[in-house]
């Protein structure tokens, strides 16, 4: 419920703070006192349009704030999901600022939010019904939601939503495959060409480096043989070879090592080096014998290396990465084949999902058709005590044929039905959709009747009615007031009214006045104690000149209304 509304520097409002209560709250006051400004402030809180014209002259900004207490657990969960944050003590605090330049900002529980978020939040907290407000009841989506709530069709709607989501997921998956089909075919052509080239080359990991090594040896075989032969000679075969010098020095040191032990290590090392030198000389000799010229083999190697380099340049990779590229190409072609198989595999599940959508949509439509007649009659019966005895209201349902094509676009989230409330105010007129009703008073009373029918199931905690008493006399005003009081058993009801008969049924009444002080006009609002309330009701009956008899009449009216509630 709306616990508090604060407004600063909004047109003629300088600083107002209203602490509201549960039940039926009435706002009264003379025409032009500023009642519409309070509704404008409430509209700002709910995400309404901001304008620099709203800011009080000479002030930098206008502010509107509201505090809501959320008692319904499901509604609290819904709001927390919308805000992405938990509610502390179940409270929602909304602040809206409008600068003198027309810029506006909004916060909820201290966090900045967009106006779109504010509007979504407002839809869940308050229904505002008035001649100049966004009239919720004329929205077919709203009518459908009310019908479903009246018929207790939540389980059928949930079953349809689940089936619809399952079908939509499959349809989107299938469509994604189809949309990508041409691209996949182009990719397949390129991949197959690439695969064939790589398969013909048959690259192997590490082969390129081995080929480079072998080609280097064959290309330099003569120089390598000469170097190996010369090395063998210098190390072992030639006069004064390295091996011979090492052995000669070792033999010269051996006799001396008996008297100088340190020379023994040197002699031993030289003997070891002489042996190792001989082994190196033998290795060079063998290598030299193996390095024969082989022009044909060298040509084959160069041809193979040229192929590696050409493919590496074409595929923008290193030569030794071609083997991995071939494996990657094979994997991509396999994936494309799998996608084609998966597309065909979707046909069966998609057909089953579509059948599920049709079944659940048909069940929901049947539930709505069964509910529509009773819902229309229930609202119509509530219109009689509201001064619309001869009005007719019905709920018409037009169900779309979903067809048999499982690839069809998924039907709307609301189901296959188009729902329209059709209204006839007076006999002899042509029935027409409720959205075409021009009278704000008539529409407000139809809304009030619908809200009364749905009082126990509608989760929106606060209802605001403006212009509901347009063209209504005193006797009907009492009927309206009684209906509002009954509705207030399930909701907080805020009603702006000129009729004392309506106001007398309120649990609490506030009076809105316009005052002029030092050349500046300002709007005020104040709660009324019982004696003040009697005086206000008397003034609403007869004006400021109300006599004592009028006050007694006002007191009797208040007592009668309180007894009826």
Coordinates of C-alpha atoms in Angstrom, one line a residue:
X1 CA 0.0 0.0 0.0
X2 CA 1.0 3.6 -0.4
X3 CA 2.1 4.7 3.0
X4 CA 3.5 8.2 2.3
X5 CA 3.5 10.8 -0.5
X6 CA 5.8 13.8 -0.3
X7 CA 5.9 16.6 -2.8
X8 CA 8.1 19.7 -3.0
X9 CA 8.1 22.7 -5.4
X10 CA 5.6 21.2 -7.8
X11 CA 3.7 24.2 -9.3
X12 CA 1.6 25.6 -6.4
X13 CA 2.7 22.9 -4.0
X14 CA 5.6 24.2 -1.9
X15 CA 6.0 21.3 0.6
X16 CA 3.4 18.6 1.3
X17 CA 3.7 15.3 3.1
X18 CA 0.8 13.0 3.3
X19 CA 0.8 9.9 5.6
X20 CA -1.9 7.6 4.1
X21 CA -3.7 4.7 5.7
X22 CA -5.1 1.4 4.7
X23 CA -8.7 1.2 3.4
X24 CA -10.7 3.9 1.7
X25 CA -8.9 7.3 1.7
X26 CA -10.8 10.3 0.3
X27 CA -9.3 13.6 -0.9
X28 CA -11.7 16.5 -1.2
X29 CA -11.4 20.2 -1.9
X30 CA -12.7 23.0 -4.1
X31 CA -12.2 23.0 -7.8
X32 CA -8.8 24.4 -8.6
X33 CA -7.4 23.8 -5.2
X34 CA -4.7 21.5 -6.5
X35 CA -6.1 17.9 -6.4
X36 CA -4.9 17.3 -9.9
X37 CA -1.3 18.3 -8.8
X38 CA -1.2 15.6 -6.2
X39 CA -2.2 13.1 -8.9
X40 CA 0.5 14.6 -11.2
X41 CA 3.0 14.1 -8.4
X42 CA 1.8 10.5 -8.0
X43 CA 2.2 10.1 -11.8
X44 CA 5.8 11.3 -11.6
X45 CA 6.5 8.6 -9.0
X46 CA 5.0 6.0 -11.3
X47 CA 7.2 7.1 -14.2
X48 CA 5.0 9.7 -15.8
X49 CA 6.2 12.4 -18.2
X50 CA 8.3 15.2 -16.6
X51 CA 8.4 18.8 -17.7
X52 CA 10.2 22.0 -16.7
X53 CA 6.7 23.6 -16.4
X54 CA 6.0 21.5 -13.3
X55 CA 8.8 23.2 -11.3
X56 CA 7.6 25.9 -9.0
X57 CA 8.8 29.4 -10.1
X58 CA 12.1 30.3 -8.7
X59 CA 13.0 26.8 -7.5
X60 CA 15.8 24.7 -9.0
X61 CA 13.8 21.5 -9.0
X62 CA 10.6 19.7 -8.1
X63 CA 10.6 16.5 -6.1
X64 CA 8.0 13.7 -5.6
X65 CA 8.6 10.8 -3.3
X66 CA 6.5 7.8 -2.2
X67 CA 6.9 5.0 0.3
X68 CA 5.1 1.7 -0.3
X69 CA 4.7 -1.2 2.0
X70 CA 4.5 -4.5 0.3
X71 CA 2.6 -7.1 2.2
X72 CA 1.8 -9.7 -0.5
X73 CA 4.7 -12.2 -0.7
X74 CA 4.3 -13.0 -4.4
X75 CA 4.2 -9.3 -5.2
X76 CA 7.4 -8.7 -3.2
X77 CA 9.2 -11.5 -5.1
X78 CA 8.1 -10.0 -8.4
X79 CA 9.3 -6.5 -7.4
X80 CA 12.6 -7.9 -6.1
X81 CA 13.2 -9.6 -9.5
X82 CA 12.4 -6.4 -11.3
X83 CA 14.8 -4.4 -9.2
X84 CA 17.4 -7.1 -8.9
X85 CA 17.7 -6.4 -5.2
X86 CA 16.0 -7.6 -2.0
X87 CA 13.5 -5.2 -0.3
X88 CA 14.4 -4.2 3.2
X89 CA 11.5 -4.6 5.6
X90 CA 9.2 -5.0 2.5
X91 CA 9.5 -1.3 1.7
X92 CA 9.8 0.4 -1.7
X93 CA 10.9 4.1 -1.6
X94 CA 10.7 5.9 -4.9
X95 CA 12.2 9.4 -5.5
X96 CA 11.7 11.4 -8.6
X97 CA 13.4 14.8 -9.3
X98 CA 12.6 17.2 -12.1
X99 CA 15.0 20.1 -12.7
X100 CA 14.0 23.6 -13.9
X101 CA 15.6 22.6 -17.2
X102 CA 13.2 19.6 -17.6
X103 CA 15.7 16.8 -16.8
X104 CA 14.5 14.1 -14.5
X105 CA 16.1 11.4 -12.4
X106 CA 14.6 8.5 -10.4
X107 CA 15.8 6.3 -7.6
X108 CA 14.2 3.3 -5.9
X109 CA 15.5 2.4 -2.5
X110 CA 18.5 4.6 -3.2
X111 CA 19.4 3.0 -6.5
X112 CA 19.2 4.9 -9.8
X113 CA 16.6 3.4 -12.1
X114 CA 15.4 4.1 -15.6
X115 CA 11.9 5.6 -16.2
X116 CA 11.0 2.4 -18.0
X117 CA 11.8 0.4 -14.8
X118 CA 9.8 3.0 -12.8
X119 CA 6.8 2.5 -15.1
X120 CA 7.0 -1.3 -14.7
X121 CA 7.2 -0.9 -11.0
X122 CA 4.3 1.5 -10.9
X123 CA 2.1 -1.0 -12.9
X124 CA 2.6 -3.5 -10.0
X125 CA 1.9 -1.0 -7.2
X126 CA -0.9 1.3 -8.3
X127 CA -3.8 1.3 -10.7
X128 CA -4.8 4.9 -11.5
X129 CA -8.2 5.4 -13.0
X130 CA -9.3 8.8 -14.2
X131 CA -10.4 10.8 -17.2
X132 CA -6.9 11.9 -18.0
X133 CA -4.9 8.9 -16.9
X134 CA -3.8 5.9 -18.9
X135 CA -6.9 3.8 -18.6
X136 CA -5.8 0.3 -17.8
X137 CA -9.1 -1.4 -18.2
X138 CA -9.3 -0.5 -21.9
X139 CA -6.1 -2.4 -22.7
X140 CA -7.0 -5.9 -24.1
X141 CA -4.0 -7.4 -22.3
X142 CA -5.4 -6.0 -19.0
X143 CA -8.9 -7.3 -19.8
X144 CA -7.4 -10.8 -20.5
X145 CA -5.5 -10.7 -17.2
X146 CA -8.6 -9.8 -15.3
X147 CA -10.6 -12.6 -17.1
X148 CA -7.9 -15.1 -16.2
X149 CA -7.8 -14.0 -12.7
X150 CA -11.6 -14.2 -12.3
X151 CA -11.6 -17.7 -13.7
X152 CA -8.6 -18.9 -11.8
X153 CA -6.9 -19.9 -15.0
X154 CA -3.4 -19.5 -13.7
X155 CA -2.5 -23.2 -14.1
X156 CA -3.9 -23.3 -17.7
X157 CA -2.0 -20.1 -18.5
X158 CA 1.2 -21.5 -17.0
X159 CA 0.8 -24.8 -18.9
X160 CA 0.4 -22.8 -22.2
X161 CA 3.4 -20.6 -21.4
X162 CA 5.6 -23.7 -20.7
X163 CA 4.5 -25.4 -23.9
X164 CA 4.9 -22.1 -25.9
X165 CA 8.4 -21.6 -24.6
X166 CA 9.5 -25.2 -25.4
X167 CA 8.2 -24.8 -29.0
X168 CA 9.7 -21.4 -29.4
X169 CA 13.1 -22.7 -28.3
X170 CA 13.0 -25.5 -30.8
X171 CA 11.7 -23.3 -33.6
X172 CA 14.4 -20.7 -33.0
X173 CA 17.1 -23.5 -33.0
X174 CA 15.7 -24.9 -36.3
X175 CA 15.5 -21.4 -37.8
X176 CA 19.1 -20.7 -36.8
X177 CA 20.2 -23.8 -38.7
X178 CA 18.2 -22.8 -41.7
X179 CA 19.4 -19.2 -41.7
X180 CA 23.0 -20.5 -41.5
X181 CA 22.4 -23.1 -44.3
X182 CA 23.7 -21.1 -47.2
X183 CA 26.7 -20.0 -45.2
X184 CA 27.3 -23.6 -44.2
X185 CA 27.2 -24.7 -47.8
X186 CA 29.7 -22.1 -48.9
X187 CA 31.9 -23.1 -46.0
X188 CA 31.5 -26.7 -46.9
X189 CA 32.7 -26.0 -50.5
X190 CA 35.8 -24.2 -49.2
X191 CA 36.5 -26.8 -46.5
X192 CA 36.2 -29.7 -49.0
X193 CA 38.7 -28.0 -51.4
X194 CA 41.0 -27.4 -48.5
X195 CA 40.6 -31.0 -47.2
X196 CA 41.3 -32.5 -50.7
X197 CA 44.5 -30.4 -51.0
X198 CA 45.7 -31.3 -47.6
X199 CA 44.8 -34.9 -48.0
X200 CA 46.8 -35.1 -51.3
X201 CA 49.8 -33.6 -49.5
X202 CA 49.3 -35.8 -46.4
X203 CA 51.4 -33.6 -44.1
X204 CA 52.6 -35.2 -40.9
X205 CA 53.7 -33.5 -37.7
X206 CA 57.4 -33.0 -37.5
X207 CA 58.0 -34.0 -41.1
X208 CA 58.9 -30.6 -42.4
X209 CA 61.8 -30.1 -39.9
X210 CA 63.1 -33.6 -40.8
X211 CA 63.0 -32.8 -44.5
X212 CA 64.8 -29.5 -44.0
X213 CA 67.5 -31.3 -42.0
X214 CA 67.9 -34.0 -44.7
X215 CA 68.0 -31.6 -47.6
X216 CA 70.6 -29.5 -45.9
X217 CA 72.8 -32.6 -45.6
X218 CA 72.3 -33.7 -49.2
X219 CA 72.8 -30.2 -50.5
X220 CA 76.2 -29.9 -48.7
X221 CA 77.3 -33.5 -48.9
X222 CA 80.7 -32.7 -50.6
X223 CA 81.6 -30.0 -48.1
X224 CA 80.5 -32.3 -45.2
X225 CA 82.6 -35.2 -46.5
X226 CA 85.7 -33.0 -46.9
X227 CA 85.3 -31.6 -43.4
X228 CA 84.8 -35.1 -41.9
X229 CA 87.8 -36.6 -43.8
X230 CA 90.1 -33.7 -42.8
X231 CA 88.9 -33.9 -39.3
X232 CA 89.6 -37.6 -39.2
X233 CA 93.1 -37.0 -40.5
X234 CA 94.0 -34.2 -38.2
X235 CA 92.6 -36.0 -35.1
X236 CA 94.0 -39.5 -35.9
X237 CA 95.7 -40.4 -39.2
X238 CA 98.1 -37.5 -39.9
X239 CA 101.6 -37.2 -38.6
X240 CA 101.5 -35.3 -35.3
X241 CA 97.8 -35.9 -35.1
X242 CA 95.9 -34.5 -32.1
X243 CA 95.5 -38.0 -30.7
X244 CA 99.3 -38.8 -31.1
X245 CA 100.3 -35.5 -29.4
X246 CA 98.0 -36.2 -26.5
X247 CA 99.4 -39.7 -26.0
X248 CA 103.0 -38.5 -26.3
X249 CA 102.5 -35.8 -23.6
X250 CA 100.8 -38.4 -21.4
X251 CA 103.8 -40.9 -21.8
X252 CA 106.2 -38.1 -21.0
X253 CA 104.4 -37.3 -17.7
X254 CA 104.0 -40.9 -16.4
X255 CA 107.6 -41.3 -15.1
X256 CA 107.4 -37.9 -13.4
X257 CA 104.1 -38.7 -11.8
X258 CA 105.8 -41.1 -9.3
X259 CA 107.6 -38.2 -7.6
X260 CA 104.9 -35.5 -8.3
X261 CA 101.5 -37.1 -7.6
X262 CA 99.7 -34.0 -9.1
X263 CA 101.0 -35.0 -12.5
X264 CA 99.3 -38.3 -12.3
X265 CA 95.9 -36.7 -12.7
X266 CA 97.1 -34.7 -15.7
X267 CA 98.5 -37.8 -17.4
X268 CA 95.3 -39.7 -16.7
X269 CA 93.2 -36.9 -18.3
X270 CA 95.4 -36.8 -21.3
X271 CA 95.1 -40.6 -21.8
X272 CA 91.3 -40.2 -21.6
X273 CA 91.2 -37.3 -24.1
X274 CA 93.4 -39.3 -26.5
X275 CA 90.9 -42.1 -26.4
X276 CA 87.9 -39.8 -26.9
X277 CA 89.8 -38.0 -29.8
X278 CA 90.2 -41.4 -31.5
X279 CA 86.5 -42.1 -31.1
X280 CA 85.6 -38.7 -32.5
X281 CA 87.9 -39.4 -35.5
X282 CA 86.3 -42.8 -36.1
X283 CA 82.8 -41.1 -36.0
X284 CA 83.9 -38.5 -38.5
X285 CA 85.3 -41.2 -40.8
X286 CA 82.0 -43.1 -40.7
X287 CA 79.9 -40.0 -41.3
X288 CA 82.0 -39.0 -44.3
X289 CA 81.4 -42.5 -45.8
X290 CA 77.6 -42.0 -45.4
X291 CA 77.3 -38.6 -47.0
X292 CA 77.1 -39.5 -50.6
X293 CA 75.7 -37.3 -53.3
X294 CA 72.1 -38.2 -54.2
X295 CA 70.7 -35.6 -56.7
X296 CA 67.4 -37.4 -57.2
X297 CA 66.7 -37.6 -53.5
X298 CA 67.6 -34.0 -53.1
X299 CA 65.2 -33.0 -55.8
X300 CA 62.4 -35.0 -54.2
X301 CA 63.1 -33.3 -50.9
X302 CA 63.0 -29.8 -52.5
X303 CA 59.8 -30.6 -54.2
X304 CA 58.2 -31.8 -51.0
X305 CA 59.5 -28.8 -49.1
X306 CA 58.1 -26.5 -51.8
X307 CA 54.7 -28.1 -51.4
X308 CA 54.8 -27.5 -47.6
X309 CA 55.7 -23.8 -48.1
X310 CA 53.0 -23.3 -50.8
X311 CA 50.3 -24.7 -48.6
X312 CA 51.6 -22.9 -45.5
X313 CA 51.4 -19.6 -47.4
X314 CA 47.9 -20.4 -48.7
X315 CA 46.5 -21.3 -45.3
X316 CA 48.4 -18.7 -43.4
X317 CA 50.1 -21.0 -41.0
X318 CA 53.6 -22.5 -40.3
X319 CA 54.6 -25.5 -42.5
X320 CA 54.7 -27.8 -39.5
X321 CA 51.1 -26.7 -38.6
X322 CA 49.6 -28.2 -41.7
X323 CA 48.9 -31.6 -40.2
X324 CA 46.9 -29.9 -37.4
X325 CA 45.1 -27.8 -40.0
X326 CA 44.1 -30.9 -41.9
X327 CA 42.6 -32.4 -38.7
X328 CA 40.8 -29.1 -37.9
X329 CA 39.3 -29.1 -41.5
X330 CA 38.1 -32.7 -41.1
X331 CA 36.5 -31.7 -37.7
X332 CA 34.7 -28.7 -39.2
X333 CA 33.3 -30.8 -42.1
X334 CA 32.1 -33.4 -39.5
X335 CA 30.4 -30.6 -37.5
X336 CA 28.6 -29.4 -40.7
X337 CA 27.4 -32.9 -41.4
X338 CA 26.2 -33.1 -37.8
X339 CA 24.3 -29.8 -38.1
X340 CA 22.4 -31.1 -41.1
X341 CA 21.6 -34.3 -39.2
X342 CA 20.5 -32.3 -36.2
X343 CA 18.2 -30.1 -38.3
X344 CA 16.4 -33.2 -39.6
X345 CA 16.3 -34.6 -36.0
X346 CA 14.4 -31.5 -34.9
X347 CA 11.4 -32.2 -37.1
X348 CA 9.9 -34.8 -34.7
X349 CA 10.3 -32.9 -31.5
X350 CA 9.2 -29.7 -33.1
X351 CA 5.9 -31.3 -34.3
X352 CA 5.4 -32.7 -30.8
X353 CA 6.0 -29.3 -29.2
X354 CA 3.6 -27.7 -31.6
X355 CA 0.9 -30.2 -30.7
X356 CA 1.6 -29.4 -27.1
X357 CA 1.1 -25.7 -27.8
X358 CA -2.2 -26.3 -29.6
X359 CA -3.5 -28.5 -26.8
X360 CA -2.6 -26.1 -24.0
X361 CA -3.9 -23.1 -26.1
X362 CA -7.2 -24.9 -26.7
X363 CA -7.5 -25.7 -23.0
X364 CA -6.8 -22.1 -22.1
X365 CA -9.3 -20.8 -24.7
X366 CA -12.0 -23.2 -23.4
X367 CA -11.4 -22.0 -19.9
X368 CA -11.7 -18.4 -21.0
X369 CA -14.9 -19.1 -22.9
X370 CA -16.5 -20.7 -19.9
X371 CA -15.4 -17.8 -17.7
X372 CA -16.3 -14.9 -20.0
X373 CA -20.0 -15.1 -19.7
X374 CA -20.0 -15.2 -15.9
X375 CA -17.3 -12.5 -15.7
X376 CA -19.4 -10.1 -17.9
X377 CA -22.5 -10.8 -15.9
X378 CA -20.7 -10.3 -12.6
X379 CA -19.4 -6.8 -13.7
X380 CA -22.8 -5.9 -15.1
X381 CA -24.5 -6.7 -11.8
X382 CA -22.1 -4.4 -10.1
X383 CA -23.0 -1.6 -12.5
X384 CA -26.6 -1.3 -11.3
X385 CA -26.0 0.2 -7.9
X386 CA -23.5 2.6 -9.6
X387 CA -26.2 4.3 -11.5
X388 CA -25.9 2.2 -14.7
X389 CA -28.9 0.1 -14.3
X390 CA -29.5 -0.4 -18.0
X391 CA -25.9 -0.8 -19.1
X392 CA -24.8 -4.1 -20.7
X393 CA -21.3 -5.5 -20.6
X394 CA -20.1 -8.7 -22.2
X395 CA -16.7 -10.3 -22.8
X396 CA -16.1 -11.5 -26.3
X397 CA -13.4 -14.0 -27.3
X398 CA -12.1 -14.5 -30.8
X399 CA -9.8 -17.5 -31.0
X400 CA -7.2 -17.7 -33.7
X401 CA -6.7 -20.9 -35.6
X402 CA -3.1 -22.0 -35.0
X403 CA -3.0 -24.3 -38.0
X404 CA -1.0 -27.5 -38.4
X405 CA 2.4 -26.2 -39.5
X406 CA 4.9 -26.7 -36.6
X407 CA 7.3 -24.3 -38.1
X408 CA 4.8 -21.4 -37.8
X409 CA 5.7 -18.5 -35.6
X410 CA 5.0 -19.2 -32.0
X411 CA 1.6 -17.6 -31.0
X412 CA 1.5 -14.6 -28.5
X413 CA 2.4 -15.1 -24.9
X414 CA -1.2 -14.4 -24.0
X415 CA -2.5 -17.4 -26.0
X416 CA -4.5 -17.7 -29.2
X417 CA -7.4 -15.5 -28.0
X418 CA -8.3 -11.9 -28.7
X419 CA -10.4 -10.7 -25.8
X420 CA -12.6 -7.6 -25.9
X421 CA -15.0 -6.1 -23.4
X422 CA -18.0 -4.8 -25.2
X423 CA -20.1 -2.1 -23.5
X424 CA -23.6 -0.6 -24.0
X425 CA -24.3 2.3 -21.7
X426 CA -28.0 2.8 -22.8
X427 CA -30.6 0.8 -24.7
X428 CA -30.8 1.7 -28.3
X429 CA -27.2 2.5 -28.7
X430 CA -24.7 0.3 -30.6
X431 CA -22.5 -1.9 -28.4
X432 CA -18.9 -1.0 -28.8
X433 CA -15.5 -2.0 -27.3
X434 CA -14.9 -0.6 -23.9
X435 CA -11.7 1.2 -25.3
X436 CA -14.0 3.4 -27.4
X437 CA -15.9 4.8 -24.4
X438 CA -15.3 8.5 -24.2
X439 CA -16.7 9.2 -20.8
X440 CA -14.1 9.0 -18.0
X441 CA -16.9 8.7 -15.5
X442 CA -18.5 5.8 -17.2
X443 CA -15.2 4.0 -17.6
X444 CA -14.2 4.7 -14.0
X445 CA -17.4 3.1 -12.8
X446 CA -16.9 0.1 -15.1
X447 CA -13.4 -0.2 -13.7
X448 CA -14.8 0.1 -10.2
X449 CA -17.3 -2.7 -10.9
X450 CA -14.5 -4.9 -12.4
X451 CA -12.3 -4.2 -9.4
X452 CA -15.1 -5.1 -7.0
X453 CA -15.6 -8.4 -8.8
X454 CA -11.9 -9.2 -8.6
X455 CA -11.2 -7.7 -5.2
X456 CA -9.9 -10.9 -3.7
X457 CA -7.6 -11.9 -6.5
X458 CA -6.2 -8.6 -7.8
X459 CA -2.6 -8.2 -6.5
X460 CA -2.2 -4.5 -7.2
X461 CA -2.4 -3.1 -3.7
X462 CA -3.5 0.5 -4.3
X463 CA -6.3 1.8 -6.5
X464 CA -6.6 5.5 -7.3
X465 CA -9.9 6.9 -8.7
X466 CA -10.4 10.3 -10.2
X467 CA -13.4 11.8 -11.9
X468 CA -15.5 8.7 -10.8
X469 CA -18.2 11.0 -9.6
X470 CA -18.5 13.0 -12.9
X471 CA -22.2 13.6 -13.6
X472 CA -23.3 11.7 -10.4
X473 CA -25.9 13.0 -8.0
X474 CA -26.0 12.5 -4.2
X475 CA -28.0 9.3 -4.1
X476 CA -25.7 7.6 -6.6
X477 CA -22.7 9.1 -4.7
X478 CA -23.6 7.0 -1.7
X479 CA -23.8 3.9 -3.8
X480 CA -20.3 4.7 -5.2
X481 CA -19.0 5.3 -1.7
X482 CA -20.3 2.1 -0.4
X483 CA -18.8 0.2 -3.3
X484 CA -15.4 1.8 -2.7
X485 CA -15.6 0.9 1.0
X486 CA -16.3 -2.7 0.1
X487 CA -13.4 -2.7 -2.4
X488 CA -11.2 -1.2 0.3
X489 CA -11.5 -4.4 2.3
X490 CA -9.0 -5.9 -0.2
X491 CA -7.2 -2.9 -1.4
X492 CA -6.1 0.6 -0.4
X493 CA -8.4 2.9 -2.2
X494 CA -7.6 6.6 -2.8
X495 CA -10.4 8.6 -4.3
X496 CA -10.5 12.3 -5.3
X497 CA -14.2 13.4 -5.0
X498 CA -16.5 16.4 -4.9
X499 CA -19.4 14.4 -3.5
X500 CA -19.9 14.3 0.3
X501 CA -22.0 11.2 0.0
X502 CA -18.9 9.4 -1.4
X503 CA -16.4 11.0 1.0
X504 CA -18.5 10.0 4.0
X505 CA -17.7 6.3 3.3
X506 CA -14.0 6.9 3.6
X507 CA -12.0 5.6 6.5
X508 CA -10.0 8.8 6.5
X509 CA -10.5 12.1 4.7
X510 CA -8.1 14.8 3.7
X511 CA -8.9 18.3 2.5
X512 CA -6.9 20.1 -0.2
X513 CA -6.9 23.9 -0.1
X514 CA -5.2 26.7 -2.0
X515 CA -3.8 29.6 0.0
X516 CA -2.2 32.9 -0.9
X517 CA 0.6 34.2 1.3
X518 CA 2.8 37.3 0.5
X519 CA 1.7 37.2 -3.1
X520 CA 2.6 33.5 -3.6
X521 CA -0.1 30.8 -4.0
X522 CA 0.4 27.4 -2.4
X523 CA -1.6 24.2 -2.2
X524 CA -1.9 22.4 1.1
X525 CA -3.5 19.1 2.2
X526 CA -4.4 18.2 5.7
X527 CA -6.1 15.1 7.4
X528 CA -9.4 15.8 9.1
X529 CA -10.4 14.9 12.6
X530 CA -14.1 13.9 13.0
X531 CA -15.4 17.4 13.9
X532 CA -13.4 18.9 11.0
X533 CA -14.7 16.2 8.7
X534 CA -18.3 17.0 9.5
X535 CA -17.6 20.7 8.7
X536 CA -15.9 19.7 5.4
X537 CA -18.8 17.4 4.5
X538 CA -21.2 20.2 5.3
X539 CA -19.2 22.6 3.1
X540 CA -19.3 20.0 0.3
X541 CA -23.1 19.9 0.7
X542 CA -23.9 23.6 0.9
X543 CA -20.6 25.6 0.5
X544 CA -19.0 27.8 3.1
X545 CA -22.3 29.2 4.1
X546 CA -23.5 25.8 5.5
X547 CA -25.9 26.3 8.4
X548 CA -26.2 24.2 11.6
X549 CA -28.8 22.1 10.0
X550 CA -26.4 21.2 7.2
X551 CA -23.8 20.2 9.7
X552 CA -26.3 18.0 11.4
X553 CA -27.1 16.5 8.0
X554 CA -23.4 16.0 7.4
X555 CA -23.0 14.3 10.8
X556 CA -25.9 12.0 10.1
X557 CA -24.5 11.1 6.7
X558 CA -21.1 10.3 8.2
X559 CA -22.7 8.1 11.0
X560 CA -24.8 6.3 8.4
X561 CA -21.9 5.6 6.2
X562 CA -19.7 4.4 9.1
X563 CA -22.5 2.1 10.3
X564 CA -22.8 0.6 6.8
X565 CA -19.1 -0.1 6.6

